[in-house]
Coordinates of C-alpha atoms in Angstrom, one line a residue:
M381 CA 186.1 -35.3 -35.2
I382 CA 184.6 -38.8 -34.9
P383 CA 182.7 -38.9 -31.8
K384 CA 183.8 -40.9 -28.8
K385 CA 181.4 -43.7 -29.5
N386 CA 182.5 -44.1 -33.0
M387 CA 185.8 -44.0 -32.2
A388 CA 185.3 -47.0 -29.9
E389 CA 183.3 -49.0 -32.7
I390 CA 186.5 -48.1 -35.0
Y391 CA 188.8 -49.6 -32.4
E392 CA 186.7 -52.8 -31.8
A393 CA 186.1 -53.4 -35.6
S394 CA 190.1 -52.9 -36.1
L395 CA 190.8 -55.1 -33.0
S396 CA 188.7 -57.9 -34.7
V397 CA 190.3 -57.7 -38.1
F398 CA 193.8 -57.7 -36.9
S399 CA 193.2 -60.2 -34.5
D400 CA 191.9 -62.3 -37.5
Y401 CA 194.2 -61.5 -40.1
G402 CA 197.5 -59.9 -38.5
F403 CA 198.7 -56.2 -39.2
K404 CA 200.5 -57.5 -42.3
K405 CA 197.4 -58.9 -44.3
T406 CA 195.1 -56.6 -42.9
T407 CA 193.9 -53.5 -45.3
L408 CA 191.9 -50.7 -44.3
N409 CA 188.8 -51.8 -46.8
D410 CA 189.0 -54.9 -44.3
I411 CA 188.0 -53.0 -41.1
A412 CA 185.8 -50.4 -43.4
E413 CA 183.7 -53.4 -44.5
R414 CA 183.4 -54.4 -40.5
L415 CA 182.0 -50.5 -40.2
N416 CA 180.0 -50.1 -43.5
M417 CA 182.5 -47.6 -44.6
T418 CA 184.9 -46.5 -46.9
G419 CA 188.5 -47.2 -46.4
G420 CA 189.3 -44.0 -47.7
N421 CA 187.5 -42.6 -44.9
F422 CA 190.2 -43.6 -42.6
Y423 CA 193.0 -41.1 -43.6
R424 CA 191.0 -38.5 -42.5
Y425 CA 191.6 -39.6 -38.8
F426 CA 194.5 -41.8 -39.3
K427 CA 197.8 -41.4 -40.7
S428 CA 198.4 -44.8 -42.0
K429 CA 197.4 -48.6 -41.1
K430 CA 200.1 -48.1 -38.5
D431 CA 198.9 -45.9 -36.9
L432 CA 195.3 -47.3 -36.7
Y433 CA 196.8 -50.2 -35.4
E434 CA 199.1 -48.6 -32.7
Q435 CA 195.9 -46.9 -31.5
T436 CA 193.7 -49.9 -31.6
V437 CA 196.4 -51.3 -29.2
S438 CA 196.6 -48.3 -27.1
Y439 CA 192.7 -48.5 -27.0
A440 CA 193.2 -52.3 -26.2
L441 CA 195.6 -51.8 -23.2
L442 CA 193.8 -49.3 -21.6
Q443 CA 190.5 -51.3 -21.2
W444 CA 192.8 -53.8 -19.6
Q445 CA 193.9 -51.4 -17.5
A446 CA 190.4 -50.3 -16.8
Y447 CA 189.3 -53.4 -16.0
S448 CA 192.0 -54.0 -13.6
I449 CA 191.4 -51.0 -11.9
D450 CA 187.9 -51.3 -11.5
S451 CA 188.1 -54.8 -9.9
I452 CA 190.3 -53.0 -6.9
P453 CA 187.6 -52.9 -3.9
R454 CA 187.7 -49.4 -2.8
E455 CA 186.6 -50.0 0.6
A456 CA 188.9 -53.3 1.1
D457 CA 192.2 -53.2 2.9
I458 CA 195.1 -52.5 0.7
R459 CA 196.2 -56.2 1.2
T460 CA 192.9 -57.5 -0.4
Q461 CA 192.9 -55.1 -2.9
F462 CA 196.6 -55.8 -4.3
T463 CA 195.4 -59.7 -4.0
M464 CA 192.4 -58.9 -6.6
M465 CA 194.4 -57.0 -8.8
S466 CA 196.7 -59.5 -9.0
F467 CA 194.3 -62.0 -10.1
K468 CA 192.1 -59.6 -12.3
A469 CA 195.1 -58.3 -14.3
V470 CA 195.7 -62.1 -15.6
E471 CA 192.2 -62.9 -16.2
Y472 CA 191.8 -60.2 -18.3
L473 CA 192.8 -61.8 -21.6
S474 CA 190.5 -64.6 -20.8
I475 CA 187.3 -62.4 -21.4
N476 CA 188.9 -60.6 -24.0
D477 CA 189.7 -63.3 -27.2
A478 CA 190.1 -60.9 -29.6
F479 CA 193.2 -58.9 -27.8
R480 CA 194.1 -62.5 -26.7
R481 CA 194.6 -63.5 -30.3
L482 CA 196.0 -60.5 -31.4
L483 CA 198.9 -60.9 -28.1
I484 CA 199.4 -64.2 -29.9
R485 CA 200.0 -62.8 -33.4
D486 CA 202.2 -60.0 -32.1
P487 CA 204.0 -60.5 -28.6
D488 CA 205.9 -57.6 -28.9
I489 CA 202.6 -55.4 -28.0
F490 CA 204.0 -56.7 -24.5
P491 CA 207.8 -57.2 -24.6
I492 CA 209.5 -58.5 -22.0
F493 CA 213.0 -56.8 -22.6
P494 CA 211.4 -53.7 -24.3
A495 CA 213.9 -52.0 -26.5
N496 CA 211.4 -50.0 -27.9
D497 CA 207.9 -49.8 -26.6
P498 CA 205.4 -47.8 -28.3
Y499 CA 203.1 -48.4 -25.3
E500 CA 205.4 -47.2 -22.8
K501 CA 202.9 -44.4 -21.2
I502 CA 200.1 -46.7 -20.5
N503 CA 202.7 -49.7 -19.2
N504 CA 204.3 -47.0 -17.4
D505 CA 201.0 -46.0 -15.7
S506 CA 200.2 -49.7 -14.7
M507 CA 203.1 -49.8 -13.0
E508 CA 202.8 -46.4 -11.3
L509 CA 199.6 -48.3 -10.2
V510 CA 201.1 -50.9 -8.8
K511 CA 203.9 -49.0 -6.8
S512 CA 201.6 -46.6 -5.5
M513 CA 199.5 -49.5 -3.8
L514 CA 203.2 -51.0 -2.6
K515 CA 203.5 -47.8 -1.1
K516 CA 200.2 -47.4 0.6
G517 CA 201.2 -50.8 2.3
V518 CA 204.4 -50.0 3.6
D519 CA 202.8 -46.9 4.9
T520 CA 199.7 -48.5 6.3
K521 CA 202.6 -51.3 7.9
E522 CA 200.8 -53.9 6.4
F523 CA 203.5 -54.7 3.6
R524 CA 207.1 -54.6 5.2
N525 CA 209.1 -52.3 4.0
I526 CA 210.4 -52.9 1.1
D527 CA 211.9 -51.0 -1.9
P528 CA 208.5 -49.7 -3.7
E529 CA 210.5 -49.1 -6.9
L530 CA 212.5 -51.8 -7.5
T531 CA 210.0 -54.1 -6.1
T532 CA 207.4 -53.1 -9.0
Q533 CA 210.2 -53.6 -11.8
L534 CA 210.4 -57.3 -10.4
L535 CA 207.1 -57.6 -10.1
W536 CA 206.4 -56.2 -13.6
L537 CA 208.5 -58.3 -15.0
I538 CA 207.3 -61.5 -13.4
Y539 CA 203.7 -60.6 -14.8
K540 CA 204.5 -60.0 -18.3
T541 CA 206.5 -63.4 -18.1
F542 CA 203.4 -64.9 -16.9
I543 CA 201.1 -63.3 -19.5
I544 CA 203.3 -64.4 -22.5
R545 CA 203.4 -68.0 -20.9
I546 CA 199.9 -68.2 -20.4
Y547 CA 198.2 -66.4 -23.5
V548 CA 200.9 -66.2 -25.9
Q549 CA 202.8 -69.7 -25.5
N550 CA 199.1 -71.4 -24.0
H551 CA 200.3 -72.9 -21.2
G552 CA 197.1 -71.8 -19.7
K553 CA 195.8 -73.7 -16.8
E554 CA 199.1 -74.8 -15.9
M555 CA 200.7 -71.3 -15.7
Q556 CA 197.1 -69.8 -14.0
D557 CA 197.6 -72.1 -11.2
I558 CA 201.4 -71.3 -10.8
W559 CA 200.4 -67.7 -10.8
K560 CA 198.1 -68.5 -7.8
V561 CA 200.9 -69.7 -6.0
F562 CA 203.3 -66.9 -6.7
V563 CA 200.6 -64.3 -5.6
D564 CA 200.2 -66.6 -2.4
L565 CA 203.8 -66.8 -2.2
I566 CA 204.2 -62.9 -2.5
T567 CA 201.4 -62.0 -0.1
N568 CA 202.1 -64.4 2.7
G569 CA 205.8 -65.3 2.1
L570 CA 207.6 -68.4 1.8
F571 CA 208.6 -68.8 5.8
A572 CA 206.1 -69.7 8.3
E573 CA 205.7 -67.7 11.5
K574 CA 208.2 -68.5 13.9
T575 CA 207.1 -69.9 17.3
N576 CA 208.6 -70.2 20.6
Q577 CA 208.9 -73.7 20.3
D578 CA 211.0 -73.5 16.8
P579 CA 214.8 -74.1 17.1
D580 CA 216.9 -71.2 16.5
V581 CA 218.4 -71.3 12.7

């Protein structure tokens, strides 16, 4: 069995090559050359090039997930935690260029409306994290009494749309500014607080 450290090296090399050439044009020999290995060695650990590709994407998605989770300040209130996670989850692809380029080549890694999601468990775990934060906010009365399940689905759909627009369709700065407005809208609302002087509607 390959040690974990070596597996990470394989995944990093695979991510780099797949992002350079795409799945179809990449060969196992291309990846092996980056690692000073022989292509035949891969078949001891991966069923096929597709198996290596899917494991590599899973590795990259888990790195993205970990980055978002690690960004959450443990001692902060739930509002701060939710806001920080929202920005860090979008920020990640700006610092992982290889995965960003791979996502451009293969947007189905992060589909808006997935008919068949090969990374469903990882994405579901990310959604569960969002839902748990919403539940905590409701329980502590820092969030309104919303439906955590439905709200999570809505937020996840909007989040994926922004990721595709920012990094795949290359609307970077403009969409990042809109994301800031969106997070502000979600966390602070649209309506101003009503004062005693406000007329009844």
